[in-house]
Tab-separated table of C-alpha atoms in Angstrom:
chain	number	residue	atom	x	y	z
I	1	MET	CA	135.986	78.740	114.688
I	2	HIS	CA	133.999	80.747	112.074
I	3	ALA	CA	135.202	84.232	111.267
I	4	LYS	CA	132.812	87.037	112.272
I	5	VAL	CA	131.096	89.045	109.453
I	6	TYR	CA	131.166	92.866	109.685
I	7	VAL	CA	129.464	95.563	107.630
I	8	SER	CA	131.870	98.509	106.760
I	9	GLY	CA	129.974	100.296	104.190
I	10	TYR	CA	126.600	100.580	102.243
I	11	GLY	CA	125.057	102.518	99.446
I	12	ILE	CA	121.429	102.867	98.250
I	13	ILE	CA	119.346	104.221	95.486
I	14	SER	CA	115.596	104.077	95.414
I	15	ALA	CA	112.415	105.945	94.833
I	16	LEU	CA	113.344	108.014	97.811
I	17	GLY	CA	116.374	109.316	95.991
I	18	VAL	CA	120.058	108.732	95.232
I	19	GLY	CA	122.261	108.117	98.159
I	20	VAL	CA	122.021	107.169	101.892
I	21	GLY	CA	121.256	110.728	102.883
I	22	SER	CA	118.267	111.168	100.679
I	23	ASN	CA	116.721	107.952	101.782
I	24	LEU	CA	117.270	108.568	105.430
I	25	SER	CA	115.800	112.126	105.221
I	26	ALA	CA	112.739	110.636	103.545
I	27	LEU	CA	112.277	107.807	106.100
I	28	GLN	CA	112.671	110.337	108.993
I	29	SER	CA	110.071	112.670	107.542
I	30	SER	CA	107.512	110.007	106.395
I	31	ASN	CA	107.824	111.137	102.755
I	32	SER	CA	106.750	108.280	100.464
I	33	GLY	CA	108.419	107.819	96.967
I	34	ILE	CA	105.212	106.247	95.569
I	35	SER	CA	103.881	108.274	92.563
I	36	ALA	CA	102.437	107.729	89.022
I	37	PRO	CA	105.116	106.528	86.604
I	38	SER	CA	106.453	109.252	84.470
I	39	LEU	CA	109.636	107.530	82.994
I	40	LEU	CA	108.384	104.054	82.395
I	41	ASP	CA	106.595	104.010	79.059
I	42	THR	CA	103.479	102.262	80.186
I	43	SER	CA	99.708	102.591	79.433
I	44	HIS	CA	99.053	102.243	83.216
I	45	LYS	CA	99.714	105.919	83.726
I	46	ASP	CA	97.646	105.995	86.934
I	47	MET	CA	99.293	102.913	88.635
I	48	PRO	CA	101.200	104.095	91.608
I	49	VAL	CA	104.814	102.812	91.505
I	50	GLY	CA	108.033	103.478	93.507
I	51	GLU	CA	109.872	105.063	90.435
I	52	LEU	CA	113.182	106.909	90.821
I	53	LYS	CA	112.682	110.089	89.091
I	54	VAL	CA	116.002	110.175	87.433
I	55	SER	CA	116.373	109.391	83.760
I	56	ASN	CA	118.802	106.849	82.355
I	57	ALA	CA	120.713	109.705	80.741
I	58	GLU	CA	120.986	111.483	84.119
I	59	LEU	CA	122.079	108.118	85.821
I	60	THR	CA	124.754	107.669	83.288
I	61	GLU	CA	126.019	111.068	83.846
I	62	LEU	CA	125.887	110.581	87.541
I	63	ALA	CA	127.924	107.421	87.137
I	64	GLY	CA	130.439	109.030	85.007
I	65	LEU	CA	129.700	106.675	82.148
I	66	LYS	CA	129.066	108.900	79.097
I	67	HIS	CA	128.922	106.963	75.923
I	68	LYS	CA	128.047	103.634	77.593
I	69	ASN	CA	124.642	102.154	76.792
I	70	LEU	CA	124.024	100.279	80.165
I	71	SER	CA	120.600	99.186	81.406
I	72	ARG	CA	118.888	101.139	84.184
I	73	THR	CA	119.548	98.050	86.451
I	74	ALA	CA	123.244	98.182	85.924
I	75	LEU	CA	123.428	102.024	86.242
I	76	MET	CA	121.581	101.974	89.619
I	77	GLY	CA	123.642	99.171	90.680
I	78	VAL	CA	127.088	101.093	89.888
I	79	LEU	CA	125.858	104.045	91.851
I	80	ALA	CA	124.767	102.186	94.936
I	81	ALA	CA	127.789	99.904	94.958
I	82	ARG	CA	130.131	103.000	94.491
I	83	GLU	CA	128.609	104.643	97.449
I	84	ALA	CA	129.174	101.552	99.534
I	85	LEU	CA	132.873	101.192	98.579
I	86	GLU	CA	133.422	104.933	99.358
I	87	MET	CA	131.849	104.634	102.748
I	88	ALA	CA	133.961	101.641	103.591
I	89	GLY	CA	137.103	103.322	102.179
I	90	LEU	CA	138.376	100.405	100.117
I	91	THR	CA	141.560	100.971	98.228
I	92	PRO	CA	142.076	100.149	94.530
I	93	ALA	CA	144.254	97.250	95.741
I	94	LYS	CA	141.510	95.923	97.928
I	95	LEU	CA	138.918	96.250	95.146
I	96	ARG	CA	141.113	94.084	92.921
I	97	SER	CA	140.615	91.058	95.150
I	98	ALA	CA	137.095	91.812	96.345
I	99	SER	CA	134.179	89.616	95.383
I	100	LEU	CA	130.877	90.888	94.111
I	101	ILE	CA	127.503	89.080	94.487
I	102	ASN	CA	124.560	90.873	92.768
I	103	GLY	CA	120.875	89.924	92.986
I	104	THR	CA	118.368	90.789	90.270
I	105	SER	CA	115.167	89.430	88.996
I	106	VAL	CA	114.989	91.034	85.521
I	107	GLY	CA	118.379	92.275	84.713
I	108	GLY	CA	118.522	94.442	81.618
I	109	MET	CA	114.941	93.894	80.814
I	110	ASP	CA	114.409	97.606	80.164
I	111	ILE	CA	116.798	97.504	77.174
I	112	SER	CA	115.329	94.381	75.874
I	113	GLU	CA	111.826	95.883	75.805
I	114	LEU	CA	112.989	98.836	73.820
I	115	ALA	CA	114.539	96.555	71.281
I	116	CYS	CA	111.380	94.474	71.117
I	117	ARG	CA	109.321	97.590	70.491
I	118	ASP	CA	111.707	98.639	67.613
I	119	LEU	CA	111.426	95.124	66.106
I	120	GLN	CA	107.686	95.217	66.204
I	121	GLN	CA	107.819	98.624	64.455
I	122	GLY	CA	109.926	97.136	61.595
I	123	ARG	CA	113.267	98.767	62.618
I	124	ASN	CA	116.569	97.162	62.259
I	125	ILE	CA	118.419	96.692	65.549
I	126	ASP	CA	121.890	95.227	66.643
I	127	PHE	CA	120.844	92.076	68.408
I	128	LYS	CA	123.892	91.632	70.519
I	129	SER	CA	123.781	95.053	72.111
I	130	SER	CA	120.043	94.962	72.469
I	131	PHE	CA	119.762	91.651	74.255
I	132	GLN	CA	123.129	90.852	75.943
I	133	GLY	CA	122.047	92.673	79.047
I	134	HIS	CA	118.929	90.408	79.378
I	135	ASP	CA	121.122	87.801	81.078
I	136	CYS	CA	121.031	88.753	84.861
I	137	GLY	CA	124.814	88.066	85.025
I	138	TYR	CA	125.519	90.700	82.520
I	139	SER	CA	124.556	93.523	84.949
I	140	THR	CA	126.878	91.958	87.540
I	141	ALA	CA	129.751	91.967	85.141
I	142	LYS	CA	129.174	95.590	84.233
I	143	ILE	CA	129.127	96.674	87.885
I	144	ALA	CA	132.379	94.894	88.742
I	145	ASP	CA	134.004	96.171	85.518
I	146	THR	CA	132.933	99.721	86.196
I	147	LEU	CA	134.135	99.735	89.791
I	148	GLY	CA	137.360	97.712	89.279
I	149	LEU	CA	136.332	94.721	91.119
I	150	LYS	CA	138.360	91.707	90.047
I	151	GLY	CA	137.407	88.894	92.625
I	152	PRO	CA	134.917	86.188	91.927
I	153	LEU	CA	131.455	87.266	90.602
I	154	GLN	CA	128.076	85.573	91.450
I	155	THR	CA	124.572	86.551	90.412
I	156	ILE	CA	121.604	85.242	92.450
I	157	SER	CA	118.080	85.526	91.089
I	158	THR	CA	115.509	84.080	93.628
I	159	ALA	CA	112.804	86.659	92.881
I	160	CYS	CA	112.124	89.056	95.869
I	161	SER	CA	114.665	87.331	98.198
I	162	SER	CA	117.539	87.749	95.626
I	163	SER	CA	119.546	90.524	97.336
I	164	ALA	CA	118.990	89.090	100.903
I	165	ASN	CA	120.442	85.844	99.654
I	166	THR	CA	123.441	87.753	98.349
I	167	ILE	CA	124.235	89.108	101.752
I	168	MET	CA	123.762	85.663	103.193
I	169	ASN	CA	126.022	84.113	100.659
I	170	ALA	CA	128.678	86.733	101.333
I	171	GLY	CA	128.329	85.858	105.029
I	172	ARG	CA	128.874	82.181	104.148
I	173	MET	CA	132.014	83.026	102.141
I	174	ILE	CA	133.576	85.183	104.914
I	175	ARG	CA	132.725	82.805	107.710
I	176	SER	CA	134.249	79.803	105.796
I	177	GLY	CA	137.409	81.654	104.880
I	178	MET	CA	136.683	81.605	101.193
I	179	ALA	CA	136.728	85.415	101.042
I	180	ASP	CA	137.532	88.310	103.426
I	181	CYS	CA	135.811	91.058	101.517
I	182	VAL	CA	132.628	90.851	99.640
I	183	ILE	CA	130.302	93.520	98.031
I	184	ALA	CA	126.702	92.085	98.133
I	185	GLY	CA	123.413	93.569	97.290
I	186	GLY	CA	121.026	93.916	94.266
I	187	SER	CA	119.498	96.099	91.605
I	188	ASP	CA	116.223	95.891	89.727
I	189	ALA	CA	114.548	98.397	87.463
I	190	LEU	CA	110.849	98.884	86.743
I	191	SER	CA	109.951	97.280	83.397
I	192	LEU	CA	106.683	96.575	81.487
I	193	PHE	CA	107.275	92.927	82.015
I	194	THR	CA	107.072	93.248	85.743
I	195	LEU	CA	104.254	95.876	85.924
I	196	ASN	CA	102.091	93.873	83.418
I	197	GLY	CA	102.844	90.537	84.916
I	198	PHE	CA	102.161	91.545	88.527
I	199	ASN	CA	98.924	93.280	87.292
I	200	SER	CA	97.877	90.058	85.641
I	201	LEU	CA	98.346	88.324	88.953
I	202	LYS	CA	95.817	90.973	90.326
I	203	ILE	CA	98.168	91.717	93.225
I	204	LEU	CA	98.823	95.474	92.492
I	205	ASP	CA	97.169	98.106	94.664
I	206	GLN	CA	95.608	100.724	92.423
I	207	THR	CA	96.379	103.236	95.168
I	208	HIS	CA	99.155	103.510	97.650
I	209	CYS	CA	99.927	100.255	99.336
I	210	LYS	CA	98.836	99.493	102.912
I	211	PRO	CA	101.017	96.830	104.392
I	212	PHE	CA	99.478	94.985	107.335
I	213	ASP	CA	96.278	96.794	106.980
I	214	GLU	CA	93.132	94.678	107.271
I	215	GLU	CA	91.728	96.187	104.009
I	216	ARG	CA	95.113	95.983	102.098
I	217	GLN	CA	94.737	95.591	98.286
I	218	GLY	CA	98.087	94.628	97.128
I	219	LEU	CA	101.629	96.002	96.447
I	220	ASN	CA	103.111	98.848	94.601
I	221	LEU	CA	106.182	97.782	92.324
I	222	GLY	CA	109.373	99.804	92.783
I	223	GLU	CA	112.858	99.996	91.693
I	224	GLY	CA	116.363	100.659	93.097
I	225	ALA	CA	119.723	99.194	94.147
I	226	ALA	CA	121.693	98.785	97.355
I	227	PHE	CA	124.977	97.151	98.215
I	228	LEU	CA	126.801	96.369	101.488
I	229	VAL	CA	130.502	95.869	101.999
I	230	LEU	CA	130.987	92.927	104.123
I	231	GLU	CA	134.408	91.933	105.646
I	232	SER	CA	136.067	89.714	108.023
I	233	GLU	CA	137.654	91.039	111.261
I	234	GLN	CA	141.059	90.343	109.840
I	235	SER	CA	140.372	92.270	106.620
I	236	LEU	CA	139.301	95.292	108.612
I	237	ARG	CA	142.302	95.017	111.018
I	238	ASN	CA	144.808	94.715	108.015
I	239	ARG	CA	143.607	97.901	106.173
I	240	GLY	CA	142.491	99.952	109.232
I	241	GLY	CA	138.874	99.883	108.252
I	242	ARG	CA	136.040	100.579	110.611
I	243	ALA	CA	132.772	98.447	110.983
I	244	VAL	CA	129.469	100.037	111.308
I	245	ALA	CA	127.491	96.876	112.202
I	246	GLN	CA	127.781	93.042	112.306
I	247	LEU	CA	125.870	90.305	110.337
I	248	THR	CA	125.276	87.839	113.194
I	249	GLY	CA	122.580	85.641	111.665
I	250	TYR	CA	120.842	84.492	108.500
I	251	GLY	CA	118.644	81.751	107.408
I	252	ASN	CA	116.907	80.622	104.176
I	253	ALA	CA	114.094	78.184	103.619
I	254	ASN	CA	111.559	77.190	101.009
I	255	ASP	CA	107.925	76.295	101.911
I	256	ALA	CA	107.454	75.037	98.316
I	257	TYR	CA	103.741	75.844	98.576
I	258	HIS	CA	102.978	77.766	95.411
I	259	GLN	CA	104.712	79.420	92.513
I	260	THR	CA	103.593	82.870	93.521
I	261	ALA	CA	102.205	82.620	97.007
I	262	SER	CA	103.576	81.814	100.494
I	263	SER	CA	101.959	79.019	102.522
I	264	PRO	CA	99.063	80.492	104.617
I	265	GLU	CA	100.704	79.279	107.830
I	266	GLY	CA	103.926	81.013	106.788
I	267	LYS	CA	106.073	77.933	107.114
I	268	GLY	CA	109.050	79.240	105.019
I	269	ALA	CA	109.121	82.545	106.774
I	270	LEU	CA	109.024	80.685	110.085
I	271	LEU	CA	111.940	78.401	109.342
I	272	ALA	CA	114.003	81.354	107.914
I	273	MET	CA	113.654	83.372	111.009
I	274	LYS	CA	114.294	80.362	113.313
I	275	LYS	CA	117.345	79.539	111.355
I	276	ALA	CA	118.699	83.090	111.499
I	277	LEU	CA	118.037	83.212	115.362
I	278	LYS	CA	119.746	79.866	115.902
I	279	MET	CA	122.864	81.055	113.861
I	280	ALA	CA	123.004	84.239	115.884
I	281	ASP	CA	122.682	82.105	119.052
I	282	MET	CA	120.015	84.460	120.480
I	283	ALA	CA	116.615	84.135	121.987
I	284	PRO	CA	113.748	85.831	119.919
I	285	GLY	CA	113.201	88.220	122.832
I	286	LYS	CA	116.539	89.998	121.865
I	287	ILE	CA	115.274	91.218	118.585
I	288	ASP	CA	114.395	94.943	118.962
I	289	TYR	CA	112.955	95.666	115.555
I	290	ILE	CA	111.773	93.620	112.433
I	291	ASN	CA	111.882	95.211	109.136
I	292	ALA	CA	109.205	93.037	107.746
I	293	HIS	CA	108.675	91.811	104.122
I	294	GLY	CA	105.198	93.436	104.352
I	295	THR	CA	104.229	93.820	100.626
I	296	GLY	CA	100.715	94.799	101.293
I	297	THR	CA	99.236	91.581	99.681
I	298	ALA	CA	96.619	89.652	101.313
I	299	ASN	CA	98.640	86.518	101.289
I	300	ASN	CA	102.117	87.803	102.263
I	301	ASP	CA	101.052	89.921	105.209
I	302	LEU	CA	98.857	87.190	106.606
I	303	SER	CA	101.506	84.485	106.323
I	304	GLU	CA	104.240	86.689	107.650
I	305	SER	CA	102.130	87.807	110.665
I	306	ARG	CA	101.381	84.206	111.533
I	307	ALA	CA	105.136	83.305	111.200
I	308	ILE	CA	106.129	86.273	113.525
I	309	LYS	CA	103.473	85.346	116.103
I	310	GLU	CA	104.746	81.615	116.210
I	311	VAL	CA	108.401	82.819	116.542
I	312	PHE	CA	107.963	85.660	119.100
I	313	LYS	CA	104.790	84.432	120.884
I	314	GLU	CA	103.602	87.245	123.226
I	315	GLY	CA	106.844	89.198	122.830
I	316	ILE	CA	106.496	90.588	119.330
I	317	PRO	CA	108.968	93.337	118.705
I	318	VAL	CA	108.452	96.679	117.159
I	319	TYR	CA	108.069	95.987	113.507
I	320	SER	CA	107.175	97.856	110.261
I	321	SER	CA	107.169	97.547	106.469
I	322	THR	CA	108.928	100.208	104.549
I	323	LYS	CA	107.606	99.189	101.086
I	324	ALA	CA	105.000	102.007	101.306
I	325	PHE	CA	108.038	104.272	101.025
I	326	THR	CA	109.825	102.578	98.083
I	327	GLY	CA	107.486	100.134	96.451
I	328	HIS	CA	108.451	96.568	96.160
I	329	ALA	CA	111.881	96.728	94.301
I	330	LEU	CA	111.743	92.871	93.854
I	331	GLY	CA	115.416	91.519	93.559
I	332	ALA	CA	116.815	94.801	95.131
I	333	ALA	CA	114.209	94.877	97.984
I	334	GLY	CA	116.303	92.641	100.376
I	335	ALA	CA	119.382	94.839	100.223
I	336	ILE	CA	117.434	98.106	100.277
I	337	GLU	CA	115.827	96.984	103.510
I	338	ALA	CA	119.067	95.687	104.833
I	339	VAL	CA	120.369	99.310	104.422
I	340	PHE	CA	117.206	100.533	106.232
I	341	SER	CA	118.021	98.054	108.933
I	342	LEU	CA	121.496	99.448	109.406
I	343	LEU	CA	120.199	102.984	109.437
I	344	ALA	CA	117.678	101.877	112.186
I	345	ILE	CA	120.709	100.669	114.329
I	346	GLN	CA	122.995	103.623	113.689
I	347	HIS	CA	120.283	106.237	114.187
I	348	GLN	CA	118.351	104.217	116.927
I	349	MET	CA	115.024	104.548	115.440
I	350	ALA	CA	112.287	102.363	113.908
I	351	PHE	CA	110.751	103.588	110.602
I	352	PRO	CA	106.971	103.958	110.210
I	353	ASN	CA	104.508	101.614	108.463
I	354	LEU	CA	102.773	104.160	106.340
I	355	ASN	CA	99.113	104.182	105.280
I	356	LEU	CA	97.778	101.889	108.025
I	357	SER	CA	94.176	102.702	109.027
I	358	LYS	CA	92.739	99.346	110.359
I	359	ALA	CA	95.285	96.986	111.625
I	360	MET	CA	95.029	93.158	111.146
I	361	ASN	CA	94.039	91.285	114.180
I	362	VAL	CA	96.691	88.607	113.907
I	363	ILE	CA	99.500	90.326	115.839
I	364	ASN	CA	99.982	93.691	117.459
I	365	PRO	CA	99.927	96.639	114.987
I	366	PRO	CA	103.130	97.801	113.297
I	367	VAL	CA	104.727	101.117	114.399
I	368	THR	CA	103.126	103.860	112.333
I	369	SER	CA	105.337	106.874	113.322
I	370	LEU	CA	109.001	107.414	113.632
I	371	ALA	CA	110.017	105.759	116.892
I	372	SER	CA	113.267	106.687	118.592
I	373	MET	CA	114.358	103.666	120.624
I	374	LYS	CA	117.174	101.452	121.784
I	375	ILE	CA	117.931	99.104	118.966
I	376	GLN	CA	120.682	96.427	119.422
I	377	TYR	CA	119.415	93.811	116.943
I	378	VAL	CA	117.282	94.124	113.824
I	379	LEU	CA	115.739	91.149	111.863
I	380	SER	CA	115.076	91.863	108.220
I	381	ASN	CA	112.786	89.538	106.343
I	382	SER	CA	112.645	89.026	102.487
I	383	PHE	CA	110.300	86.471	100.918
I	384	GLY	CA	110.236	85.557	97.218
I	385	PHE	CA	108.109	83.820	94.657
I	386	GLY	CA	108.367	80.099	94.848
I	387	GLY	CA	108.495	80.233	98.568
I	388	ASN	CA	112.173	81.348	98.895
I	389	CYS	CA	112.270	83.086	102.231
I	390	SER	CA	115.279	84.579	103.848
I	391	SER	CA	115.871	86.455	107.188
I	392	LEU	CA	118.987	88.431	108.167
I	393	ILE	CA	120.030	89.693	111.664
I	394	PHE	CA	122.174	92.832	112.068
I	395	ALA	CA	123.694	93.789	115.415
I	396	ASN	CA	124.791	97.200	116.776
I	397	ILE	CA	128.459	97.173	117.599
I	398	SER	CA	128.899	100.627	118.900
């Protein structure tokens, strides 16, 4: 018999602010974190993004890491993971055996870009310190080292489904008995590489994004980090810990349709949701709320809507995309929205899908204002480039 997987803590940092309280307050008051970039040194000064308005120097001080030249990705990861550990109440002894799985798409790209600029301007640089953080695993190691995590480390980089896949892999490890306590999530900072790259793909909205709107023009990029503490029932019992929710299902699939687009029929999304429901041993009708991937691109929202319609038929649950609040934080998006799913369960409310004016005609419109409602099960979708699609199901245990 497989062990059950519980969530005992979570932490978050996003364009909505530092910490769970700031993010929840913004969600409840429909205050978006989308704005013009002021910290990212880009020529696209009018391009709206979900930028955390806290400098690297301020993040370093918040993390208590003066004199350490860490990337923005690692700094945000340290702060979000630390909040999760504190909520769970893990002792130093437990931390020494806990595993960490971190998801990121660009790692320390921000530091690499500064070094490249210096090189182009003829300055001498230290290559090791300038580019060692470019490897995605470097930020994982730095988060673990800073927080005293001594168990096995993993890094997953599957584009926009990265951190959803870290949560799924943590679930696998606990269910199989390979681990009893895993910290899983992801962190990604805005960078010129991602902003210019997505702009060249012509999938960035030049105004605030409008997920699931018939006239949507694309996504807004974002940044942030979020981590969950996942534990077995035995681990919680042994240390007297308290669970806040249960991870009951997860599924991953790849439609292998295109490098940067989902299949129009949403085949990968369909398979991921079906797998998650099968693992949770539940009928689709039991899902109360879907935190959709909902990027605001023409391709994603159409394929996801078609997949949701295929899974839920005429009984489509309340759903929304929260990316108009945070922007699309790429490798961190899945964990950020997992935290929003847990907040939906704990506070019994569905968060609004902002900026909708003309709903698509594929499925019923998303919820557009804060909705107080009974929420027992939440489905959270995260779909990445290359067709890597993941779905998570969290259950209320109160």
